[in-house]
Amino acid sequence: MLWGGRFESLPTEAMRRLNDSFAFDRRLYATDIEASIAYARALARIGLIACEELLQITAGLEQVRAEFDAGTFRAQPDDEDIHTAIERRLAELIGPLAGKLHTGRSRNDQVTTDLRLYLLDEMDALKPRLAELQLTLIEKAEASLDIIMPGYTHLQPAQPVLFSHWLMSYFWKFQRDQQRLAQIASRVAVLPLGAGALAGHPFGLDRRALAVELGFSAVAENSMDAVSDRDYAVEFLAWAALLQVHLSNLAEDLIVWASHEFGFVEIAEAYSSGSSLMPQKKNPDSLELIRGKTGRVIGHLTGLLITLKALPSTYNKDLQEDKEATFDVIDTLHLELPVITGVIRTLKVNAARMAEALDDALLATDLCDYLVRKGVPFRQSHYWVGQVVRRAAQQGVSLRELPLVEYQAVHPAFADDLTTVLDFQRSVAARDTEGGTAPSALRAQIERARELMIQTNSNH
Amino acid sequence: MLWGGRFESLPTEAMRRLNDSFAFDRRLYATDIEASIAYARALARIGLIACEELLQITAGLEQVRAEFDAGTFRAQPDDEDIHTAIERRLAELIGPLAGKLHTGRSRNDQVTTDLRLYLLDEMDALKPRLAELQLTLIEKAEASLDIIMPGYTHLQPAQPVLFSHWLMSYFWKFQRDQQRLAQIASRVAVLPLGAGALAGHPFGLDRRALAVELGFSAVAENSMDAVSDRDYAVEFLAWAALLQVHLSNLAEDLIVWASHEFGFVEIAEAYSSGSSLMPQKKNPDSLELIRGKTGRVIGHLTGLLITLKALPSTYNKDLQEDKEATFDVIDTLHLELPVITGVIRTLKVNAARMAEALDDALLATDLCDYLVRKGVPFRQSHYWVGQVVRRAAQQGVSLRELPLVEYQAVHPAFADDLTTVLDFQRSVAARDTEGGTAPSALRAQIERARELMIQTNSNH
Amino acid sequence: MLWGGRFESLPTEAMRRLNDSFAFDRRLYATDIEASIAYARALARIGLIACEELLQITAGLEQVRAEFDAGTFRAQPDDEDIHTAIERRLAELIGPLAGKLHTGRSRNDQVTTDLRLYLLDEMDALKPRLAELQLTLIEKAEASLDIIMPGYTHLQPAQPVLFSHWLMSYFWKFQRDQQRLAQIASRVAVLPLGAGALAGHPFGLDRRALAVELGFSAVAENSMDAVSDRDYAVEFLAWAALLQVHLSNLAEDLIVWASHEFGFVEIAEAYSSGSSLMPQKKNPDSLELIRGKTGRVIGHLTGLLITLKALPSTYNKDLQEDKEATFDVIDTLHLELPVITGVIRTLKVNAARMAEALDDALLATDLCDYLVRKGVPFRQSHYWVGQVVRRAAQQGVSLRELPLVEYQAVHPAFADDLTTVLDFQRSVAARDTEGGTAPSALRAQIERARELMIQTNSNH
Amino acid sequence: MLWGGRFESLPTEAMRRLNDSFAFDRRLYATDIEASIAYARALARIGLIACEELLQITAGLEQVRAEFDAGTFRAQPDDEDIHTAIERRLAELIGPLAGKLHTGRSRNDQVTTDLRLYLLDEMDALKPRLAELQLTLIEKAEASLDIIMPGYTHLQPAQPVLFSHWLMSYFWKFQRDQQRLAQIASRVAVLPLGAGALAGHPFGLDRRALAVELGFSAVAENSMDAVSDRDYAVEFLAWAALLQVHLSNLAEDLIVWASHEFGFVEIAEAYSSGSSLMPQKKNPDSLELIRGKTGRVIGHLTGLLITLKALPSTYNKDLQEDKEATFDVIDTLHLELPVITGVIRTLKVNAARMAEALDDALLATDLCDYLVRKGVPFRQSHYWVGQVVRRAAQQGVSLRELPLVEYQAVHPAFADDLTTVLDFQRSVAARDTEGGTAPSALRAQIERARELMIQTNSNH
């Protein structure tokens, strides 16, 4: 224990177990050591550590890291957290000199520095995984520009759309996630170290230099805020929650479309599971797991917000709860992103089934637009076409089968040129404004998406 | 894999990792084996397994359990979950006969049977831990009947109360938790086994006998409901969330009272931690961790509700997310309950500080009651005493120091007998209706509490 | 204001707006007056109010209630909550005597008494609405016993089931909700009144008699607990959240089945909406709204748990947040339940489409069971049938179309009697254990359900 | 109804009530009309509306707006939402021409355009309210630079800090909130209009011009995404949730410090309430309400995320649930921000009580630093000072009262110059690195804060 001088008795076993965070914060070992080495250098710069001492400390820390890397680090019962474990081991390796490393530093500023560094690394690792998913969507969209499918609202047939348009609709959701991730990073990359326990550093530490060395872009402006600030973890979890909602929507679409009755897509066997009882089954387990994990991620966000609610100023031990939530969300995304990317990449699209599902009713809005072009105000044309739809239903025929005379019985503006409207290709092509489902609009959309991908990746 | 006959390709590594639940559901091994042995017996009863086969299967399963118990069970990469792992190992041990065990059973009914059994065990294990906390509160309350402290509302001094009254206020919160736990158990103890994948059992299984053997009190009435029902897990998490809120309230009270400024209680060193930077510190880490974990538990409840939201009927793989949340909440409570019990048991109560903190203003309501007894309607007496309080504040004196003449200047009903009212002992003793803070009422309260404890424990 | 005597300055306008709860707690007027009348009687019983005074107070309160009932109650700017408003108006009507009503009572015990009474009334009102939904499910199930449909797991065809079996699967979910509601009621019906602000009643109030008069079944055992306890509101919200999840599942099933591609059911126009743009649309808005409101209800549960987290003992103003959440959930359920009941009652079931969707693959498990009966262990039979399924798929034929010789090429146990197995009626009928999908099992299920309905309703 | 042509029957009364959103979305009237006028102009630009028609439509819409402004708008039972209400009224005013306004527009793109416009306005209105709070903190901090108080971690005395340092710690939290708000705005200000129901606009609408006219900075790139995207509402709620957590922390600090036992601050009467029972009470209701409302805001965030989870593509009626959550959070913040600003502005700081509470133990870390300067490694110095603390406690004296000889008995490096260290002013002044609590560091902090305020406000 780092804090025993004043204590006469030891924690009970139950307290030790409750308090112990080593089981989960051990994954911070590399960042903790990285931050400690930089901190040792900073202490050396202000003369609190001699040059020779710095070399010893650095070498010692490198060895501890090597032990962790190699899996040979031996934890002790008193290693209540990763910081204690590393400092304990360092002292075994280099003696009392290890004790100089903590000069002016508290676990309060140390732990949040570690978590920020770790999170920055993981955000950097998640970014290309998300980008790969986006690229897969773009490629699939480019390769599918000739596939028309029924577009749905309320899960009811609405208007014909390009399958590529649907694919790209998810690209943009993920693009917003990328944009948000970049914005959050600027607030994660703020250095708390030098805040001490809460009051600041008493030895004139050069925090700006330390920030630069560790790759932070700014220093925390107020030490009391610095040790309590977990906004960055909340922001990350909120980011993940929204990304996870997008993933759940994508999963839901595909699960419904992969049903026997829709039959629009087939999930590759490599992303499906069978049944222990029913031999014919091929279940989209991958997508269901992704959809299901939305609860976990939103739950973690809610949980951390609750932990932070109404805490008094500065550091409280409640803050230890920030890590497991953050780690689990990181792990979850690393599990999911390659799978959903693989699902999209290997997705078998059944264009024929989509074409069969193109019901004439999907063209009803085109009929309205037809009347609009003939001068009928839209709201009235909507009403008249509603009458046409009903008439067709009563006669048990489709809109294309309904004779012109029936149309004209509803409204005299219907004429021979009606047939040009009752065409799925034409319907799609007509929606050629920016963002519309027309092939031309979609090509422009894909082009912009590709540009953004290049921009985002070179940005970095 | 249990389901490979129809499949031509294998899951990708990413899919395997996403899908794998063995890492966390392995803790179900004992219940899975218990349920399988009972199921094998049930199959034997309807002639699907011969007596000799039953012996072999049972012996095989016992051996698998022994391997898990001893830590010698060797998992294989294809062991995607605990059920697969056990069935695979059983087949290694007893050959194709192992394949008979799954007759009419699906992982869909198997997994929820396991989770219910496991949860029942854990609820049984949590119950006495909660009871121990309750008993500790009772004992502390009995031992502290002579301590008067300021009672607070809005964290502002309100009226004097017995410290024991405060202790018992938590007893009753936990007593409601006990009552709820017992009620939930009746819905956890419902047997899904025999539901198959969703459609029921085709071989005339005697589910009622199976339920009795496994200690369930009822059988699930509808197989489609049975494989999807996770109400019991939600109920358990909601139960835990409310218990956790109670724990957070208790922790908050003690954290505030253990502050230097209040100084009403001292947390034993065994449940405190020091600081890595500040040698004088003794921090109530135990209580802060408990308070902080409230986020985690509510987060898990929210998470599972989200996972269940808008799932289609029967089993969907999303349901795999039920386990980690449930397990983590169980573990959390097992960590916390012994600690909070220990904190209460070892709590040093500073009765002198409490006595010092008894400000005369706490008796203002007694002054109102005094006027009420003299016939002044309460609302008016409240106003006049407000004037008295203000007058005392203006003169910088306490209510006992304010001369009678000043009282009488406010209202003529004040008289010599006023002094009997301005007494903390009397104030407390006056609140002797059921549930009040008077020592007599508290003794009755404690007696009822003890009776309930006996009743609850013998019930079981 | 009821509390002004000590104050020298008034709240700012901003504070007044933040603090004001009259806008939403005014709906408690009837319960507040009911509780006040009972309290006045209780005060009279202990001699704090004369008989004549009691009559005046009661008459005055009745008149205030009449004003609210008639919509003629005139709120004043200082009416910060419903209690203040009523007391202020009572004083206008009967003078200073009104001030006696608050003797020994605090808003702390008053408000939670009101909320409990109100909630009990609303729970009583929700119970038959839920029962009506259950009855509708039973009636529909009885009337549909001849309809076989594909049963799904993972939204993939699994085994044939009765449509009635699906209907009844929701009956049981709602039956658990009924059971839970009844259990919660016993904890709502606990009287806090007499707890005062926190310390209890100083005039020997007979709380048990008061409880009986107000229809409570017990008195709160500890006054400090009584004024802070909002467990009952949390329990109600948790109850509603689970009910809401069930409603969302039911909605999801129907939305998917009402899709053009499934076409299993048609939602009545009376529960659908059209589109402002697309004249052909008929959208299941009712079901989508119900599904969507799941967020709201879980959000309120989460919200109240958060509000309660880490509050100090007894009453804190944070507790004012209990009401809007509770009221909104009550209102939401009152909106939803009649609609979902109507949707089920008017649901057009397309049995022909369900029959068409019965794919032979749904019988694969029956093939396994066939082999099991011939002595092949289940796991092996599962493998062999998997091979059969694959073989049929390769040849592009259904299981019934696949020649016997092909079956026998996979496994020699297949024989002429195979055709009896490949039958949907037989498959369903075979699952006749308790809870299974066989018509006989379903009739028993419905009978039990009807018995429970009678029992639950007469219970009350 | 805008969609009745195809329907034969009307919604039931229950459905009408469930579906009705006019009660809450009527507050969108001004933005709906603003967007409709711009849309009419855009239609005119592409020739779908004649110039004369445009004038009529615009005049009609202006009149509808005037009716709403004046409170004279008469809703009809069929006004299911604000869009329907306005279109219905417009048709009454200008006849069938009103029907042209909906050309190519769906409620799907209309409603999210309205909500975005409304939200942008409200974000603009919240920004200066938050800025006022920040400015109040700065001003208070500047005026309090001479007040030293005990700094706490774990609510235990830690090190002396400036009261201004604490005030500024909240400034920075709110500054991050400002930064986030600005970043979110860029994603709210994206125009969905022109997306139609889901497929895009068929008449070549110039969406970029429309975006400019309405003050949007970009157009939604994909129409299917555009009608389903509610990321902006989630982002706003997540922003509010974090702001709310900060407010809850600030409230908690002040509630604890306003307790009788701390006595560090006094909340002005204008932001306090009294008790209906206890005349002496002055409760910090304002702060408790703010703390309590954290549940509500996080609950709304959770709720909307839940509503969005697993929705199928494009518009589903579930999305109607976005509005009440968003509106309630906006209203809540408008209620809270002026109050918390007022509380800070009028806060009476009891510098004397803070000074009294400066216990010598707060200087223990300075003693460590003293030893460090004498060459003792920090960890060892921490241990020795722990011994000193214990020794002082055993002797019942403070660190300043403990004789030098006792210090030297613990460690020989202690010397005469020890007295210079045992000084609160010196301790504070020593922490003069960036972000530290020294007056010099704080002055720099305040200066930077002022610069940022100017920058942020001129930015806009």
mmCIF file of N, CA and C in Angstrom, chain C residues 342-392:
data_model
loop_
_atom_site.group_PDB
_atom_site.id
_atom_site.type_symbol
_atom_site.label_atom_id
_atom_site.label_comp_id
_atom_site.label_asym_id
_atom_site.label_seq_id
_atom_site.Cartn_x
_atom_site.Cartn_y
_atom_site.Cartn_z
ATOM 1 N N GLY C 342 -57.853 -3.059 -28.940
ATOM 2 C CA GLY C 342 -58.633 -2.878 -30.167
ATOM 3 C C GLY C 342 -57.929 -3.460 -31.378
ATOM 4 N N VAL C 343 -56.638 -3.281 -31.439
ATOM 5 C CA VAL C 343 -55.877 -3.833 -32.567
ATOM 6 C C VAL C 343 -56.045 -5.353 -32.623
ATOM 7 N N ILE C 344 -55.925 -6.003 -31.486
ATOM 8 C CA ILE C 344 -56.055 -7.468 -31.439
ATOM 9 C C ILE C 344 -57.483 -7.880 -31.793
ATOM 10 N N ARG C 345 -58.435 -7.170 -31.210
ATOM 11 C CA ARG C 345 -59.835 -7.538 -31.426
ATOM 12 C C ARG C 345 -60.211 -7.438 -32.904
ATOM 13 N N THR C 346 -59.699 -6.415 -33.575
ATOM 14 C CA THR C 346 -60.093 -6.160 -34.960
ATOM 15 C C THR C 346 -59.086 -6.729 -35.961
ATOM 16 N N LEU C 347 -58.096 -7.445 -35.445
ATOM 17 C CA LEU C 347 -57.049 -7.956 -36.324
ATOM 18 C C LEU C 347 -57.609 -8.940 -37.345
ATOM 19 N N LYS C 348 -57.296 -8.696 -38.607
ATOM 20 C CA LYS C 348 -57.710 -9.633 -39.642
ATOM 21 C C LYS C 348 -56.563 -10.615 -39.861
ATOM 22 N N VAL C 349 -56.817 -11.876 -39.597
ATOM 23 C CA VAL C 349 -55.763 -12.878 -39.717
ATOM 24 C C VAL C 349 -55.878 -13.544 -41.076
ATOM 25 N N ASN C 350 -54.798 -13.563 -41.794
ATOM 26 C CA ASN C 350 -54.794 -14.151 -43.129
ATOM 27 C C ASN C 350 -54.273 -15.599 -43.056
ATOM 28 N N ALA C 351 -55.193 -16.497 -42.709
ATOM 29 C CA ALA C 351 -54.803 -17.896 -42.492
ATOM 30 C C ALA C 351 -54.244 -18.527 -43.764
ATOM 31 N N ALA C 352 -54.730 -18.077 -44.896
ATOM 32 C CA ALA C 352 -54.258 -18.647 -46.155
ATOM 33 C C ALA C 352 -52.776 -18.319 -46.370
ATOM 34 N N ARG C 353 -52.418 -17.075 -46.106
ATOM 35 C CA ARG C 353 -51.005 -16.686 -46.252
ATOM 36 C C ARG C 353 -50.126 -17.448 -45.266
ATOM 37 N N MET C 354 -50.615 -17.643 -44.084
ATOM 38 C CA MET C 354 -49.863 -18.422 -43.094
ATOM 39 C C MET C 354 -49.659 -19.851 -43.604
ATOM 40 N N ALA C 355 -50.712 -20.421 -44.174
ATOM 41 C CA ALA C 355 -50.617 -21.788 -44.679
ATOM 42 C C ALA C 355 -49.613 -21.869 -45.822
ATOM 43 N N GLU C 356 -49.663 -20.898 -46.727
ATOM 44 C CA GLU C 356 -48.706 -20.862 -47.835
ATOM 45 C C GLU C 356 -47.260 -20.798 -47.328
ATOM 46 N N ALA C 357 -47.100 -20.131 -46.214
ATOM 47 C CA ALA C 357 -45.737 -19.921 -45.699
ATOM 48 C C ALA C 357 -45.188 -21.147 -44.980
ATOM 49 N N LEU C 358 -46.005 -22.196 -44.870
ATOM 50 C CA LEU C 358 -45.525 -23.407 -44.196
ATOM 51 C C LEU C 358 -44.578 -24.170 -45.113
ATOM 52 N N ASP C 359 -43.332 -23.921 -44.926
ATOM 53 C CA ASP C 359 -42.303 -24.557 -45.736
ATOM 54 C C ASP C 359 -41.952 -25.913 -45.120
ATOM 55 N N ASP C 360 -41.669 -26.875 -45.970
ATOM 56 C CA ASP C 360 -41.347 -28.209 -45.453
ATOM 57 C C ASP C 360 -40.170 -28.216 -44.480
ATOM 58 N N ALA C 361 -39.271 -27.248 -44.651
ATOM 59 C CA ALA C 361 -38.105 -27.216 -43.765
ATOM 60 C C ALA C 361 -38.515 -27.122 -42.304
ATOM 61 N N LEU C 362 -39.720 -26.613 -42.067
ATOM 62 C CA LEU C 362 -40.222 -26.519 -40.692
ATOM 63 C C LEU C 362 -40.369 -27.889 -40.047
ATOM 64 N N LEU C 363 -40.357 -28.941 -40.883
ATOM 65 C CA LEU C 363 -40.565 -30.296 -40.363
ATOM 66 C C LEU C 363 -39.252 -31.034 -40.093
ATOM 67 N N ALA C 364 -38.142 -30.349 -40.283
ATOM 68 C CA ALA C 364 -36.856 -31.024 -40.123
ATOM 69 C C ALA C 364 -36.704 -31.643 -38.735
ATOM 70 N N THR C 365 -37.157 -30.922 -37.711
ATOM 71 C CA THR C 365 -37.042 -31.461 -36.357
ATOM 72 C C THR C 365 -37.890 -32.726 -36.208
ATOM 73 N N ASP C 366 -39.035 -32.729 -36.887
ATOM 74 C CA ASP C 366 -39.865 -33.937 -36.838
ATOM 75 C C ASP C 366 -39.130 -35.124 -37.469
ATOM 76 N N LEU C 367 -38.342 -34.837 -38.480
ATOM 77 C CA LEU C 367 -37.519 -35.905 -39.069
ATOM 78 C C LEU C 367 -36.513 -36.439 -38.049
ATOM 79 N N CYS C 368 -35.917 -35.532 -37.307
ATOM 80 C CA CYS C 368 -34.989 -35.973 -36.254
ATOM 81 C C CYS C 368 -35.715 -36.875 -35.259
ATOM 82 N N ASP C 369 -36.878 -36.383 -34.817
ATOM 83 C CA ASP C 369 -37.641 -37.152 -33.837
ATOM 84 C C ASP C 369 -37.997 -38.527 -34.405
ATOM 85 N N TYR C 370 -38.275 -38.563 -35.700
ATOM 86 C CA TYR C 370 -38.560 -39.823 -36.403
ATOM 87 C C TYR C 370 -37.383 -40.793 -36.244
ATOM 88 N N LEU C 371 -36.178 -40.268 -36.518
ATOM 89 C CA LEU C 371 -34.988 -41.126 -36.379
ATOM 90 C C LEU C 371 -34.769 -41.531 -34.922
ATOM 91 N N VAL C 372 -35.029 -40.595 -34.010
ATOM 92 C CA VAL C 372 -34.888 -40.904 -32.586
ATOM 93 C C VAL C 372 -35.760 -42.099 -32.212
ATOM 94 N N ARG C 373 -36.998 -42.062 -32.729
ATOM 95 C CA ARG C 373 -37.905 -43.172 -32.424
ATOM 96 C C ARG C 373 -37.400 -44.494 -33.012
ATOM 97 N N LYS C 374 -36.588 -44.361 -34.040
ATOM 98 C CA LYS C 374 -35.992 -45.576 -34.618
ATOM 99 C C LYS C 374 -34.675 -45.921 -33.929
ATOM 100 N N GLY C 375 -34.325 -45.211 -32.883
ATOM 101 C CA GLY C 375 -33.159 -45.584 -32.092
ATOM 102 C C GLY C 375 -31.894 -44.786 -32.363
ATOM 103 N N VAL C 376 -31.945 -43.850 -33.297
ATOM 104 C CA VAL C 376 -30.749 -43.033 -33.555
ATOM 105 C C VAL C 376 -30.661 -41.954 -32.470
ATOM 106 N N PRO C 377 -29.522 -41.867 -31.805
ATOM 107 C CA PRO C 377 -29.398 -40.799 -30.806
ATOM 108 C C PRO C 377 -29.677 -39.435 -31.456
ATOM 109 N N PHE C 378 -30.277 -38.520 -30.671
ATOM 110 C CA PHE C 378 -30.724 -37.266 -31.255
ATOM 111 C C PHE C 378 -29.620 -36.510 -31.971
ATOM 112 N N ARG C 379 -28.478 -36.383 -31.337
ATOM 113 C CA ARG C 379 -27.429 -35.562 -31.926
ATOM 114 C C ARG C 379 -27.036 -36.102 -33.309
ATOM 115 N N GLN C 380 -26.999 -37.433 -33.457
ATOM 116 C CA GLN C 380 -26.680 -38.024 -34.758
ATOM 117 C C GLN C 380 -27.830 -37.788 -35.725
ATOM 118 N N SER C 381 -29.050 -37.965 -35.252
ATOM 119 C CA SER C 381 -30.186 -37.768 -36.151
ATOM 120 C C SER C 381 -30.210 -36.321 -36.651
ATOM 121 N N HIS C 382 -29.839 -35.402 -35.763
ATOM 122 C CA HIS C 382 -29.750 -33.978 -36.139
ATOM 123 C C HIS C 382 -28.751 -33.825 -37.288
ATOM 124 N N TYR C 383 -27.629 -34.514 -37.168
ATOM 125 C CA TYR C 383 -26.623 -34.414 -38.222
ATOM 126 C C TYR C 383 -27.153 -34.979 -39.542
ATOM 127 N N TRP C 384 -27.774 -36.154 -39.463
ATOM 128 C CA TRP C 384 -28.255 -36.784 -40.701
ATOM 129 C C TRP C 384 -29.349 -35.963 -41.370
ATOM 130 N N VAL C 385 -30.234 -35.415 -40.562
ATOM 131 C CA VAL C 385 -31.292 -34.579 -41.150
ATOM 132 C C VAL C 385 -30.686 -33.312 -41.756
ATOM 133 N N GLY C 386 -29.650 -32.794 -41.124
ATOM 134 C CA GLY C 386 -28.929 -31.662 -41.733
ATOM 135 C C GLY C 386 -28.451 -32.018 -43.138
ATOM 136 N N GLN C 387 -27.966 -33.223 -43.282
ATOM 137 C CA GLN C 387 -27.528 -33.691 -44.604
ATOM 138 C C GLN C 387 -28.711 -33.769 -45.568
ATOM 139 N N VAL C 388 -29.831 -34.244 -45.061
ATOM 140 C CA VAL C 388 -31.034 -34.323 -45.894
ATOM 141 C C VAL C 388 -31.436 -32.935 -46.372
ATOM 142 N N VAL C 389 -31.454 -31.990 -45.445
ATOM 143 C CA VAL C 389 -31.837 -30.610 -45.774
ATOM 144 C C VAL C 389 -30.921 -30.066 -46.863
ATOM 145 N N ARG C 390 -29.648 -30.322 -46.703
ATOM 146 C CA ARG C 390 -28.688 -29.809 -47.673
ATOM 147 C C ARG C 390 -28.904 -30.461 -49.047
ATOM 148 N N ARG C 391 -29.132 -31.744 -49.010
ATOM 149 C CA ARG C 391 -29.370 -32.491 -50.245
ATOM 150 C C ARG C 391 -30.606 -31.939 -50.977
ATOM 151 N N ALA C 392 -31.687 -31.713 -50.238
ATOM 152 C CA ALA C 392 -32.903 -31.162 -50.839
ATOM 153 C C ALA C 392 -32.623 -29.784 -51.432
#
